Amino acid sequence: MKNFKFKHISLIIILLQLSFATFAQGSLTGMITDAATGESLPGATLFIPDLKTGVSADKDGIYHLTNLPASTLLIQASFVGYGSKTAMVDLKTTTTLNFRLAEKAIEAQEVVITGSGISTDNSRSSITITPIGKAELLTTPSTNIIDAISAVPGLSEITTGGAISKPVIRGLGHNHVVTLNEGVRQEGQQWGDEHGVEIDQFSADRIEVLKGPASLFYGSDAMGGVINILEPVHAPMNTIRGEFASQFATNNMMTNSTFMMEGNHNGFTWRARGSYKNAASYRSPPEYVYNSCFNEMNYSAMLGLNKKWGYSHLHFSRYDANIGMIEGKRDSASGRFTDMNGEIVPGSTVKGRIPELPYQKVSHNKITSVSNFISGDNQVRVNLGFQNNDRREFSLSRKEPSLYMHLNTLTYDIKYTRLFKGEIELVTGLGGITQSNSNKGTEYLIPAYSLQDLGAFIYAKKSWKKWTLDAGVRYDARWVDGKSLLLDSLGIPAKAGDTIFPGFKSHFSAFSGSTGFTFAASEIFNFKFNLGSGFRSPNIAELGSNGVHEGTFRYEIGNPHLKPENSLQVDGEISAGWHWIRATFCGYYNYIYNYIYQRNINGEAIVRNGDTFRVFRFVQGNSVLKGFEIEIDIHPLDPLHFDNSIDYVMGTNESTATPLPLIPALHSVHKLRWTFNTGKLSVFSAPYVEIGGQVHFAQNRIDTFETSTPGYFMLDASAGTRLRISRQWWTLFISGNNLTNTKYFDHLSRLKEIGIYNPGWGVTVGLVVPFGVYERK
């Protein structure tokens, strides 16, 4: 069945490519210079997101782009230390275009973003979006891709040790947040608290964090926001290049390395990457945490065409991870960790690298086709994907998994974009999901099920010199068929016996929409406003679960009669930049109808295998989330930066008049960085030292089954540089986290409920080595 689908998909792609291949070839050339001095800027980059192509200026600041369509496209020029410039360029009539960039003490958000339906300047998107670049991703100490971006204001993470992080945007996580990778939504049992994101953190070139309801573009589950992970810009024409990166962290002795090669021959592009990560148990201030070790292996490959009609890329990736499951059981006399047999664990095993029982083995295979076909001012984007997720939990034996869920997902997404007179952009799209899950183990938590999802939207954006206005509407429908399961006296599926899952059929549908504007009042002030509605269907665990959720230490019972969630959010942003200071304030108010949550009613409990578990049932009621984010960047001297941010969210369940669970505490981040000036002939480029602090306030607004969390402070420091080796620029950094070895519980750590602290102090060192093989003329 898979081969049948992909043969037809490949045929459609080839036919579309041939049909667009006859359009005239264009070119664009020009110079990128300093606006004040007129000097050229060698190495400045020009990027066209709708073609996924870019080029660097030569030693004279001159760039050349060929193989361009006769279309009007957004183009961005950028250079380190300078403000970016974007322009909508009519390539039918324009062959020469110069860019004059001005030095900026404060790096404004004048960058191209793609996650809001169309490629646009961030300052002209009414949705609040925070971009994170590759340099920041590579030099931020982290154990996974979500951990690497967790310092973004408004973004938090639910963690289970170092291996597992789930994104939380403005208090909403799990199935309230969609993760996109290479244009396709990631599907891997994301309803589970202890289920992470199965993506190689080295594969990302840039990440966009969309905050607030994005259901207009992405349908159900995007109520809280979107994590949009973007692939790297391809190698320049007729070159082969590569990259090696490696990190080592002292706290858990983690080694994390990747090797990548890519090439471009007359528009035929390819890329291959392999990554391996291995970590021992992490060390909290009082102890090493037994069975917090993990290992992870990733492979990925890409083949594609970049031509004058656009691009078409075929991606394949495989993710394999073995992750220890931390239970926190201890000997009553000594307080030391005990294993599944109740025996005290030796110190060498506590610190080990091999996960002990119980542990997870997660495999995720994905093949995607991502294309954009351009004809004049028309674009057709076609994103297709097939994913297979195997999640095995071994609790009694290493040979046979107890819990084994097998998930297949087919996603498709087609968008048509039309630009009218360079001022009005119209986008309409259709997308859907076909999904099936089966259980192959001897334990059960969710039923086998099949799911069909279909959605369509239309969106328009009008631009003036200072204003942009946008609006759109969407309709979604989803069908879920939960399969019944009966077990005989031996625990084997049968036609008669104990009912584990009764079976159900559910249908959900809803309209959602968004409207907003941006206003550039002056060169100093910029305003954004958005009014958006979100939609989320109940997930399979909420509808049909019936069993012990090992990672959450509770027994969960679903409710097939749940209604979909609907939200209405008001979101506003004010940003100002003047000389040496830039500040941004964003506030929001989000009202959610039929919010789904868990509740332990009257102390209900159940005994399984000699252990007692509290029973949590899924119910719903109306809720409110409101909060703000503030960012202030102060740059009084050329080499000095003082970055500050603070974010706060308050969630209230109006049906019970209690706080919502898993709401992050008020916290702020402060970083003071000094970048040393070096000459053009120096082997060092932009060396820096940085000292920072994180202030986490106490969280005492908690749900009835949560525990409060005291406040704490952590001290961090780092240093790094770019280093000229031959004709390449290597990147070297060293970073220390929690240098005061503060003993703390993060409020969203799932391990705090069993008395296990977050990691203590640690140092991470990293090296990035780019290289080129040859260039053909």
Coordinates of C-alpha atoms in Angstrom, one line a residue, residues 148-501:
A148 CA 17.5 24.2 22.9
I149 CA 14.7 26.8 22.4
S150 CA 13.2 26.7 25.9
A151 CA 14.5 30.2 26.8
V152 CA 12.3 31.9 24.3
P153 CA 9.9 34.2 26.2
G154 CA 6.4 32.5 26.3
L155 CA 7.9 29.1 25.6
S156 CA 8.4 26.4 28.3
E157 CA 9.0 22.7 28.4
I158 CA 7.5 19.7 30.2
T159 CA 10.5 17.5 31.0
T160 CA 11.1 14.0 32.0
G161 CA 14.8 13.9 32.8
G162 CA 17.2 15.1 30.0
A163 CA 15.9 13.0 27.1
I164 CA 12.3 14.2 26.9
S165 CA 11.0 17.7 26.5
K166 CA 7.5 18.8 25.3
P167 CA 6.8 22.4 24.2
V168 CA 4.4 24.5 26.1
I169 CA 3.4 27.9 24.6
R170 CA 1.7 30.4 26.9
G171 CA 0.5 27.6 29.2
L172 CA -0.7 25.2 26.5
G173 CA 1.1 22.0 25.6
H174 CA 0.6 18.4 24.4
N175 CA -2.0 18.4 21.6
H176 CA -2.4 22.2 21.9
V177 CA 0.9 22.7 20.0
V178 CA 1.8 21.6 16.5
T179 CA 5.4 20.8 15.6
L180 CA 6.2 21.2 11.9
N181 CA 9.4 19.7 10.4
E182 CA 10.2 20.4 6.7
G183 CA 6.7 21.7 6.2
V184 CA 5.0 18.5 7.6
R185 CA 3.4 18.2 11.0
Q186 CA 5.1 15.7 13.4
E187 CA 2.9 12.9 14.6
G188 CA 4.2 10.6 17.3
Q189 CA 1.8 9.9 20.1
Q190 CA 2.3 13.5 21.3
W191 CA -0.6 13.2 23.8
G192 CA 1.7 11.5 26.3
D193 CA 3.5 13.5 29.0
E194 CA 6.6 11.4 28.6
H195 CA 6.6 11.3 24.8
G196 CA 9.2 13.7 23.3
V197 CA 9.6 15.2 19.9
E198 CA 11.4 12.7 17.6
I199 CA 13.5 15.1 15.6
D200 CA 17.3 15.4 15.3
Q201 CA 18.2 18.8 16.9
F202 CA 21.2 19.2 14.5
S203 CA 18.9 19.0 11.4
A204 CA 17.3 22.4 12.1
D205 CA 18.7 25.5 10.4
R206 CA 16.2 27.9 11.9
I207 CA 13.1 27.6 14.1
E208 CA 10.0 29.8 14.2
V209 CA 7.9 29.9 17.4
L210 CA 4.3 31.0 16.6
K211 CA 2.6 32.1 19.7
G212 CA -1.2 31.9 19.9
P213 CA -3.9 30.2 17.9
A214 CA -2.6 29.1 14.4
S215 CA -5.6 26.9 13.6
L216 CA -6.3 29.0 10.5
F217 CA -3.2 27.5 8.7
Y218 CA -2.7 24.3 10.6
G219 CA -6.1 23.1 11.8
S220 CA -6.7 21.1 15.0
D221 CA -4.1 21.1 17.7
A222 CA -2.5 24.5 16.7
M223 CA -4.6 26.2 19.4
G224 CA -1.6 27.1 21.5
G225 CA 0.9 27.8 18.7
V226 CA 3.3 26.1 16.4
I227 CA 7.0 25.1 16.5
N228 CA 8.1 25.4 12.9
I229 CA 11.5 23.7 12.2
L230 CA 13.1 24.7 9.0
E231 CA 15.7 22.9 6.9
P232 CA 19.0 24.5 5.9
V233 CA 19.4 26.6 2.8
H234 CA 20.9 24.4 0.2
A235 CA 24.5 24.5 -1.0
P236 CA 25.4 27.2 -3.6
M237 CA 25.2 26.2 -7.3
N238 CA 27.8 23.6 -8.3
T239 CA 29.4 23.1 -4.9
I240 CA 29.8 20.4 -2.4
R241 CA 30.2 21.3 1.3
G242 CA 29.8 19.6 4.7
E243 CA 29.7 20.2 8.4
F244 CA 30.9 18.4 11.5
A245 CA 29.6 19.4 14.9
S246 CA 30.2 17.9 18.3
Q247 CA 29.3 18.7 21.9
F248 CA 30.3 17.2 25.3
A249 CA 28.4 17.9 28.5
T250 CA 30.0 17.2 31.9
N251 CA 26.8 16.8 34.0
N252 CA 25.6 13.6 32.3
M253 CA 28.8 12.9 30.3
M254 CA 26.7 13.4 27.1
T255 CA 28.4 13.2 23.7
N256 CA 26.5 14.6 20.8
S257 CA 27.9 14.6 17.3
T258 CA 26.7 15.1 13.7
F259 CA 28.2 14.8 10.2
M260 CA 26.6 16.3 7.2
M261 CA 27.4 16.5 3.5
E262 CA 25.4 18.3 0.8
G263 CA 25.8 19.4 -2.8
N264 CA 24.2 21.2 -5.7
H265 CA 24.9 20.4 -9.3
N266 CA 23.0 22.7 -11.7
G267 CA 20.0 22.7 -9.4
F268 CA 20.0 19.1 -8.4
T269 CA 20.5 19.2 -4.7
W270 CA 21.2 16.5 -2.1
R271 CA 22.0 16.2 1.6
A272 CA 22.9 13.4 3.9
R273 CA 23.3 13.6 7.7
G274 CA 24.0 11.2 10.6
S275 CA 23.9 12.1 14.3
Y276 CA 24.5 10.2 17.5
K277 CA 23.9 11.2 21.1
N278 CA 24.7 9.2 24.2
A279 CA 24.2 10.3 27.8
A280 CA 24.8 8.7 31.2
S281 CA 22.5 9.4 34.2
Y282 CA 22.4 13.1 35.0
R283 CA 23.6 14.5 38.3
S284 CA 21.3 16.6 40.5
P285 CA 22.9 18.5 43.4
P286 CA 22.2 15.7 45.9
E287 CA 22.7 12.6 43.7
Y288 CA 23.0 10.9 40.3
V289 CA 19.5 10.1 39.1
Y290 CA 19.1 6.3 38.4
N291 CA 18.0 5.3 34.9
S292 CA 18.0 8.9 33.5
C293 CA 20.5 7.8 30.8
F294 CA 19.6 7.6 27.1
N295 CA 21.0 7.2 23.6
E296 CA 19.7 8.5 20.3
M297 CA 20.7 7.9 16.6
N298 CA 19.4 9.8 13.7
Y299 CA 19.8 9.4 9.9
S300 CA 18.4 11.7 7.2
A301 CA 18.7 12.2 3.5
M302 CA 17.3 14.7 0.9
L303 CA 17.2 14.7 -2.9
G304 CA 15.7 17.6 -4.7
L305 CA 15.5 20.0 -7.6
N306 CA 15.9 23.8 -7.4
K307 CA 14.8 25.3 -10.8
K308 CA 13.3 28.3 -12.3
W309 CA 9.8 26.9 -11.7
G310 CA 10.5 26.5 -8.0
Y311 CA 11.7 23.5 -6.0
S312 CA 10.8 19.9 -5.2
H313 CA 12.5 18.0 -2.4
L314 CA 12.2 14.5 -1.1
H315 CA 13.2 13.9 2.5
F316 CA 13.8 10.7 4.5
S317 CA 14.6 10.5 8.2
R318 CA 14.9 7.9 10.9
Y319 CA 15.0 8.5 14.6
D320 CA 15.9 5.7 17.1
A321 CA 16.2 6.3 20.9
N322 CA 16.5 4.2 24.0
I323 CA 15.3 6.1 27.1
G324 CA 15.4 5.1 30.7
M325 CA 12.1 5.5 32.6
I326 CA 12.7 7.1 36.0
E327 CA 10.5 5.7 38.7
G328 CA 12.3 7.1 41.7
K329 CA 11.8 4.0 44.0
R330 CA 14.1 4.0 47.0
D331 CA 15.2 1.9 49.9
S332 CA 13.3 3.0 53.0
A333 CA 16.3 2.8 55.3
S334 CA 19.1 4.3 53.2
G335 CA 17.2 6.4 50.7
R336 CA 19.2 4.9 47.8
F337 CA 17.5 4.0 44.5
T338 CA 16.2 0.5 44.1
D339 CA 15.6 -1.5 40.9
M340 CA 12.4 -3.3 39.7
N341 CA 13.2 -6.2 42.0
G342 CA 13.5 -3.9 45.1
E343 CA 17.3 -4.3 45.3
I344 CA 19.6 -1.3 46.0
V345 CA 21.2 -0.2 42.8
P346 CA 25.1 -0.1 42.9
G347 CA 26.7 3.2 42.3
S348 CA 28.3 2.2 39.0
T349 CA 24.9 1.2 37.7
V350 CA 23.3 4.4 38.9
K351 CA 25.8 6.4 36.8
G352 CA 25.6 4.0 33.8
R353 CA 24.9 4.7 30.2
I354 CA 22.7 1.7 29.4
P355 CA 19.0 2.1 30.3
E356 CA 17.7 -0.4 32.8
L357 CA 14.2 -1.8 33.1
P358 CA 11.8 -0.1 32.7
Y359 CA 12.8 1.8 29.5
Q360 CA 11.4 3.1 26.2
K361 CA 12.5 2.3 22.7
V362 CA 11.2 4.8 20.2
S363 CA 11.6 4.6 16.4
H364 CA 10.2 7.1 14.0
N365 CA 10.5 6.8 10.2
K366 CA 9.4 9.7 8.0
I367 CA 9.4 10.3 4.2
T368 CA 8.1 13.7 3.0
S369 CA 7.8 15.5 -0.3
V370 CA 8.0 19.3 -0.2
S371 CA 7.4 21.3 -3.4
N372 CA 6.7 24.9 -4.5
F373 CA 5.7 25.5 -8.1
I374 CA 5.9 29.1 -9.3
S375 CA 4.3 30.6 -12.5
G376 CA 4.2 34.3 -12.7
D377 CA 2.6 35.6 -9.5
N378 CA 1.0 32.2 -8.8
Q379 CA 2.5 29.6 -6.4
V380 CA 1.3 26.1 -5.6
R381 CA 2.8 24.4 -2.5
V382 CA 2.4 20.7 -2.2
N383 CA 3.6 19.0 1.1
L384 CA 3.1 15.2 1.5
G385 CA 4.3 13.0 4.2
F386 CA 4.1 9.5 5.6
Q387 CA 5.3 8.7 9.1
N388 CA 5.6 5.5 11.1
N389 CA 6.0 5.7 14.9
D390 CA 6.8 2.6 17.0
R391 CA 6.8 3.2 20.8
R392 CA 7.8 0.3 23.0
E393 CA 7.9 0.3 26.8
F394 CA 9.9 -2.6 28.3
S395 CA 9.0 -3.1 32.0
L396 CA 9.4 -6.9 32.7
S397 CA 11.7 -8.1 29.9
R398 CA 14.2 -6.7 27.4
K399 CA 12.9 -9.2 24.8
E400 CA 9.2 -8.5 24.8
P401 CA 7.7 -5.0 25.2
S402 CA 4.8 -4.6 27.7
L403 CA 3.3 -1.6 25.9
Y404 CA 3.8 -1.4 22.2
M405 CA 1.9 1.2 20.0
H406 CA 2.3 1.3 16.3
L407 CA 1.2 4.5 14.6
N408 CA 1.0 5.2 10.9
T409 CA 0.2 8.8 9.6
L410 CA -0.3 10.1 6.1
T411 CA -0.5 13.9 5.8
Y412 CA -1.2 16.1 2.8
D413 CA -1.3 19.9 2.4
I414 CA -1.9 21.9 -0.7
K415 CA -1.8 25.7 -0.8
Y416 CA -2.3 28.1 -3.7
T417 CA -1.0 31.7 -3.4
R418 CA -1.7 34.6 -5.7
L419 CA -0.1 38.0 -5.6
F420 CA -2.2 40.9 -7.0
K421 CA -0.3 44.0 -8.1
G422 CA 2.3 43.5 -5.4
E423 CA -0.1 44.6 -2.7
I424 CA -2.7 41.9 -2.1
E425 CA -1.8 38.3 -1.3
L426 CA -4.4 35.6 -1.4
V427 CA -3.9 32.1 0.0
T428 CA -6.2 29.2 -0.1
G429 CA -5.5 25.7 1.0
L430 CA -6.6 22.2 1.7
G431 CA -5.1 19.6 4.0
G432 CA -5.7 16.4 5.9
I433 CA -4.5 13.5 7.9
T434 CA -5.1 9.8 7.6
Q435 CA -4.0 7.9 10.7
S436 CA -4.2 4.5 12.3
N437 CA -2.9 3.1 15.5
S438 CA -2.6 -0.6 16.6
N439 CA -1.5 -2.2 19.9
K440 CA 1.0 -5.0 19.7
G441 CA 2.0 -5.4 23.4
T442 CA 0.4 -7.2 26.4
E443 CA -0.5 -3.9 28.2
Y444 CA -3.0 -1.3 26.9
L445 CA -3.5 2.4 27.6
I446 CA -5.3 3.6 24.4
P447 CA -7.4 1.7 22.0
A448 CA -6.5 0.8 18.4
Y449 CA -8.1 3.5 16.3
S450 CA -8.3 5.1 12.9
L451 CA -8.6 8.9 12.2
Q452 CA -9.6 11.0 9.2
D453 CA -9.1 14.8 9.3
L454 CA -9.9 17.3 6.6
G455 CA -9.6 21.1 6.6
A456 CA -9.8 24.0 4.1
F457 CA -9.1 27.7 4.5
I458 CA -8.8 31.0 2.7
Y459 CA -6.7 33.9 3.8
A460 CA -5.9 37.4 2.4
K461 CA -3.4 40.1 3.3
K462 CA -3.3 43.7 2.1
S463 CA -0.1 45.8 2.4
W464 CA 0.3 49.5 2.4
K465 CA 3.5 51.6 3.1
K466 CA 3.0 51.5 6.9
W467 CA 0.0 49.2 7.3
T468 CA -0.8 45.6 6.7
L469 CA -4.3 44.0 7.2
D470 CA -5.0 40.3 7.1
A471 CA -8.0 38.0 7.6
G472 CA -8.9 34.4 7.0
V473 CA -11.4 31.7 7.8
R474 CA -11.1 27.9 8.0
Y475 CA -13.4 24.8 8.4
D476 CA -12.2 21.5 9.9
A477 CA -13.8 18.1 10.3
R478 CA -12.4 15.0 12.0
W479 CA -13.6 11.5 12.4
V480 CA -12.2 9.1 15.1
D481 CA -13.1 5.4 15.2
G482 CA -11.9 3.7 18.4
K483 CA -11.8 -0.1 18.2
S484 CA -13.2 -2.3 21.0
L485 CA -11.0 -4.7 22.9
L486 CA -12.0 -7.7 25.1
L487 CA -9.6 -10.0 27.0
D488 CA -10.1 -13.5 28.1
S489 CA -9.0 -15.0 31.5
L490 CA -5.4 -15.3 30.2
G491 CA -5.3 -11.6 29.1
I492 CA -5.5 -12.5 25.4
P493 CA -7.7 -10.6 23.0
A494 CA -11.0 -12.5 22.3
K495 CA -14.5 -12.0 21.2
A496 CA -15.8 -12.3 24.7
G497 CA -14.3 -11.5 28.1
D498 CA -13.4 -8.4 30.1
T499 CA -14.0 -5.2 28.2
I500 CA -10.9 -3.0 28.2
F501 CA -12.1 -0.6 25.4

